[in-house]
Amino acid sequence: MTERKKKFGEEIVTVIGDELNVGDTAPNFKAINNDLSEYDFYKEEEGKIKIISVVPSLDTSVCEIQTTKFNQAAADISPDVVIVTISNDLPFAQERFCSAKGIDQVKTVSDYNYLDFADKYGTLIKELKLQNRAVFVIDKDNKLVHIEYLEQNTSLPDYKAAIEAAKNLI
């Protein structure tokens, strides 16, 4: 398994797994919904354009900004587009965060139990067992059309590029 070095603030961390490439088929993965039911990416998002927003933890300022920005953008995108935020936060914490912050356009799922997403998308921070910040845009046929793996986890992704990539698929 490939190991890559990234920044988490001032620290250097190890991210495990291979990075995906534009044109690859987005791997199916299982995670946990906020109601503790199992989430199956292909099954639940079949036929939709998908934006996956990956955050280390919703309870941090940069992750909150990222999730809020995508939540706001979701109101201006077609109903054919779904935005999924994934982290290793417990589902209870994700639900509490969304309720407290008015996040109602973005679906949150947790990879804490299986780490299936982290394994297949190459986003697990080895030392912290958190997700490395990233954004993926996936077409209706599950082809990756836009990918951004961030080198610095305290930086924000390019929302406009991800939103435009999704809009171009409509």
mmCIF file of C-alpha atoms in Angstrom:
data_model
loop_
_atom_site.group_PDB
_atom_site.id
_atom_site.type_symbol
_atom_site.label_atom_id
_atom_site.label_comp_id
_atom_site.label_asym_id
_atom_site.label_seq_id
_atom_site.Cartn_x
_atom_site.Cartn_y
_atom_site.Cartn_z
ATOM 1 C CA MET A 1 0.000 0.000 0.000
ATOM 2 C CA THR A 2 1.331 3.419 -0.967
ATOM 3 C CA GLU A 3 2.182 5.930 1.761
ATOM 4 C CA ARG A 4 2.290 9.662 0.993
ATOM 5 C CA LYS A 5 3.362 12.572 3.188
ATOM 6 C CA LYS A 6 0.938 15.462 3.710
ATOM 7 C CA LYS A 7 0.667 18.343 6.160
ATOM 8 C CA PHE A 8 -1.734 18.576 9.058
ATOM 9 C CA GLY A 9 -1.062 22.070 10.341
ATOM 10 C CA GLU A 10 2.644 22.121 11.159
ATOM 11 C CA GLU A 11 2.892 18.326 11.402
ATOM 12 C CA ILE A 12 3.820 15.943 8.604
ATOM 13 C CA VAL A 13 1.457 12.966 8.473
ATOM 14 C CA THR A 14 1.290 9.768 6.444
ATOM 15 C CA VAL A 15 -1.685 9.159 4.159
ATOM 16 C CA ILE A 16 -2.236 5.523 3.251
ATOM 17 C CA GLY A 17 -3.460 4.316 -0.125
ATOM 18 C CA ASP A 18 -3.244 5.095 -3.780
ATOM 19 C CA GLU A 19 -4.652 8.321 -5.146
ATOM 20 C CA LEU A 20 -7.363 7.915 -7.759
ATOM 21 C CA ASN A 21 -7.221 9.615 -11.162
ATOM 22 C CA VAL A 22 -9.713 11.434 -13.360
ATOM 23 C CA GLY A 23 -11.273 8.831 -15.650
ATOM 24 C CA ASP A 24 -11.098 6.041 -13.063
ATOM 25 C CA THR A 25 -14.285 4.373 -11.925
ATOM 26 C CA ALA A 26 -15.151 5.663 -8.464
ATOM 27 C CA PRO A 27 -15.019 2.653 -6.150
ATOM 28 C CA ASN A 28 -18.160 1.576 -4.346
ATOM 29 C CA PHE A 29 -17.854 1.789 -0.578
ATOM 30 C CA LYS A 30 -19.852 1.153 2.534
ATOM 31 C CA ALA A 31 -20.102 3.575 5.428
ATOM 32 C CA ILE A 32 -22.581 4.396 8.191
ATOM 33 C CA ASN A 33 -25.562 6.772 7.867
ATOM 34 C CA ASN A 34 -26.464 9.073 10.748
ATOM 35 C CA ASP A 35 -29.258 6.683 11.792
ATOM 36 C CA LEU A 36 -26.617 3.888 12.068
ATOM 37 C CA SER A 37 -27.912 2.074 8.991
ATOM 38 C CA GLU A 38 -25.384 0.889 6.432
ATOM 39 C CA TYR A 39 -24.677 3.255 3.535
ATOM 40 C CA ASP A 40 -23.908 1.705 0.136
ATOM 41 C CA PHE A 41 -22.554 4.392 -2.197
ATOM 42 C CA TYR A 42 -23.591 2.809 -5.502
ATOM 43 C CA LYS A 43 -27.024 1.794 -4.260
ATOM 44 C CA GLU A 44 -27.967 5.045 -2.534
ATOM 45 C CA GLU A 45 -26.561 7.439 -5.140
ATOM 46 C CA GLU A 46 -27.394 5.454 -8.287
ATOM 47 C CA GLY A 47 -28.006 7.614 -11.345
ATOM 48 C CA LYS A 48 -26.914 10.845 -9.663
ATOM 49 C CA ILE A 49 -24.017 13.200 -10.160
ATOM 50 C CA LYS A 50 -22.012 13.055 -6.942
ATOM 51 C CA ILE A 51 -19.716 15.413 -5.088
ATOM 52 C CA ILE A 52 -17.880 13.752 -2.218
ATOM 53 C CA SER A 53 -16.450 16.219 0.265
ATOM 54 C CA VAL A 54 -13.904 14.553 2.542
ATOM 55 C CA VAL A 55 -13.066 16.191 5.883
ATOM 56 C CA PRO A 56 -10.896 15.124 8.834
ATOM 57 C CA SER A 57 -13.552 16.097 11.432
ATOM 58 C CA LEU A 58 -16.707 18.197 11.179
ATOM 59 C CA ASP A 59 -15.952 19.681 14.601
ATOM 60 C CA THR A 60 -13.059 21.804 13.342
ATOM 61 C CA SER A 61 -13.246 25.285 11.843
ATOM 62 C CA VAL A 62 -11.888 24.443 8.371
ATOM 63 C CA CYS A 63 -14.124 21.360 8.050
ATOM 64 C CA GLU A 64 -17.113 23.404 9.190
ATOM 65 C CA ILE A 65 -16.387 26.031 6.519
ATOM 66 C CA GLN A 66 -15.981 23.353 3.833
ATOM 67 C CA THR A 67 -19.235 21.634 4.777
ATOM 68 C CA THR A 68 -21.136 24.924 5.060
ATOM 69 C CA LYS A 69 -19.886 26.098 1.641
ATOM 70 C CA PHE A 70 -21.009 22.862 -0.033
ATOM 71 C CA ASN A 71 -24.341 23.034 1.822
ATOM 72 C CA GLN A 72 -24.899 26.567 0.464
ATOM 73 C CA ALA A 73 -23.852 25.530 -3.049
ATOM 74 C CA ALA A 74 -26.268 22.599 -2.999
ATOM 75 C CA ALA A 75 -29.220 24.989 -3.058
ATOM 76 C CA ASP A 76 -28.113 26.285 -6.472
ATOM 77 C CA ILE A 77 -27.392 22.935 -8.094
ATOM 78 C CA SER A 78 -29.754 20.592 -9.881
ATOM 79 C CA PRO A 79 -31.593 17.912 -7.875
ATOM 80 C CA ASP A 80 -29.598 15.468 -10.038
ATOM 81 C CA VAL A 81 -26.535 16.336 -7.922
ATOM 82 C CA VAL A 82 -25.989 14.936 -4.446
ATOM 83 C CA ILE A 83 -23.280 16.172 -2.098
ATOM 84 C CA VAL A 84 -21.951 13.641 0.395
ATOM 85 C CA THR A 85 -19.616 14.684 3.200
ATOM 86 C CA ILE A 86 -17.590 11.860 4.690
ATOM 87 C CA SER A 87 -15.485 11.853 7.837
ATOM 88 C CA ASN A 88 -14.537 9.443 10.586
ATOM 89 C CA ASP A 89 -16.711 11.285 13.094
ATOM 90 C CA LEU A 90 -19.289 9.157 14.845
ATOM 91 C CA PRO A 91 -22.730 9.330 13.206
ATOM 92 C CA PHE A 92 -24.165 10.901 16.385
ATOM 93 C CA ALA A 93 -21.617 13.729 16.181
ATOM 94 C CA GLN A 94 -22.325 14.240 12.476
ATOM 95 C CA GLU A 95 -26.061 14.484 13.119
ATOM 96 C CA ARG A 96 -25.558 16.875 16.054
ATOM 97 C CA PHE A 97 -23.220 19.061 13.957
ATOM 98 C CA CYS A 98 -25.677 19.235 11.049
ATOM 99 C CA SER A 99 -28.574 20.132 13.366
ATOM 100 C CA ALA A 100 -26.578 22.824 15.176
ATOM 101 C CA LYS A 101 -25.191 24.392 11.975
ATOM 102 C CA GLY A 102 -28.285 24.123 9.763
ATOM 103 C CA ILE A 103 -26.648 21.677 7.352
ATOM 104 C CA ASP A 104 -29.653 20.289 5.501
ATOM 105 C CA GLN A 105 -28.606 20.018 1.837
ATOM 106 C CA VAL A 106 -25.550 17.793 2.318
ATOM 107 C CA LYS A 107 -25.676 14.136 3.317
ATOM 108 C CA THR A 108 -23.119 13.122 5.965
ATOM 109 C CA VAL A 109 -21.828 9.567 6.302
ATOM 110 C CA SER A 110 -19.234 8.118 8.629
ATOM 111 C CA ASP A 111 -16.284 5.909 7.706
ATOM 112 C CA TYR A 112 -15.297 5.340 11.357
ATOM 113 C CA ASN A 113 -16.313 1.693 11.474
ATOM 114 C CA TYR A 114 -15.187 0.196 8.173
ATOM 115 C CA LEU A 115 -12.599 2.682 6.847
ATOM 116 C CA ASP A 116 -13.757 1.326 3.489
ATOM 117 C CA PHE A 117 -13.886 4.742 1.836
ATOM 118 C CA ALA A 118 -10.459 5.705 3.192
ATOM 119 C CA ASP A 119 -8.992 2.446 1.927
ATOM 120 C CA LYS A 120 -10.476 2.670 -1.568
ATOM 121 C CA TYR A 121 -9.983 6.419 -2.095
ATOM 122 C CA GLY A 122 -6.543 6.729 -0.457
ATOM 123 C CA THR A 123 -7.500 9.201 2.274
ATOM 124 C CA LEU A 124 -6.608 7.613 5.640
ATOM 125 C CA ILE A 125 -4.179 9.585 7.799
ATOM 126 C CA LYS A 126 -2.236 6.759 9.422
ATOM 127 C CA GLU A 127 -1.208 8.545 12.627
ATOM 128 C CA LEU A 128 -4.605 10.104 13.400
ATOM 129 C CA LYS A 129 -7.086 7.623 11.873
ATOM 130 C CA LEU A 130 -8.791 10.624 10.255
ATOM 131 C CA GLN A 131 -9.544 11.395 6.612
ATOM 132 C CA ASN A 132 -7.191 13.512 4.511
ATOM 133 C CA ARG A 133 -9.109 16.456 3.062
ATOM 134 C CA ALA A 134 -10.204 15.817 -0.537
ATOM 135 C CA VAL A 135 -13.025 16.422 -3.019
ATOM 136 C CA PHE A 136 -14.266 14.076 -5.736
ATOM 137 C CA VAL A 137 -16.818 14.775 -8.479
ATOM 138 C CA ILE A 138 -18.343 11.665 -10.027
ATOM 139 C CA ASP A 139 -20.676 11.401 -13.007
ATOM 140 C CA LYS A 140 -23.883 9.356 -13.239
ATOM 141 C CA ASP A 141 -21.878 6.370 -14.523
ATOM 142 C CA ASN A 142 -19.476 6.529 -11.530
ATOM 143 C CA LYS A 143 -16.536 7.954 -13.495
ATOM 144 C CA LEU A 144 -14.318 10.409 -11.662
ATOM 145 C CA VAL A 145 -14.324 13.761 -13.478
ATOM 146 C CA HIS A 146 -12.675 15.997 -10.855
ATOM 147 C CA ILE A 147 -10.317 15.150 -7.990
ATOM 148 C CA GLU A 148 -8.593 17.340 -5.443
ATOM 149 C CA TYR A 149 -6.401 15.748 -2.761
ATOM 150 C CA LEU A 150 -5.195 18.544 -0.507
ATOM 151 C CA GLU A 151 -1.552 18.619 0.527
ATOM 152 C CA GLN A 152 -2.331 20.706 3.628
ATOM 153 C CA ASN A 153 -5.313 19.586 5.703
ATOM 154 C CA THR A 154 -5.825 23.076 7.112
ATOM 155 C CA SER A 155 -6.395 24.485 3.593
ATOM 156 C CA LEU A 156 -9.775 24.683 1.928
ATOM 157 C CA PRO A 157 -10.527 22.946 -1.370
ATOM 158 C CA ASP A 158 -11.412 24.775 -4.577
ATOM 159 C CA TYR A 159 -15.219 24.679 -4.217
ATOM 160 C CA LYS A 160 -15.852 26.569 -7.408
ATOM 161 C CA ALA A 161 -13.924 24.033 -9.498
ATOM 162 C CA ALA A 162 -15.841 21.122 -7.948
ATOM 163 C CA ILE A 163 -19.229 22.802 -8.343
ATOM 164 C CA GLU A 164 -18.460 23.756 -11.957
ATOM 165 C CA ALA A 165 -17.347 20.181 -12.712
ATOM 166 C CA ALA A 166 -20.670 18.905 -11.360
ATOM 167 C CA LYS A 167 -22.709 21.547 -13.226
ATOM 168 C CA ASN A 168 -20.956 20.614 -16.482
ATOM 169 C CA LEU A 169 -22.370 17.089 -16.108
ATOM 170 C CA ILE A 170 -26.005 18.205 -15.915
#
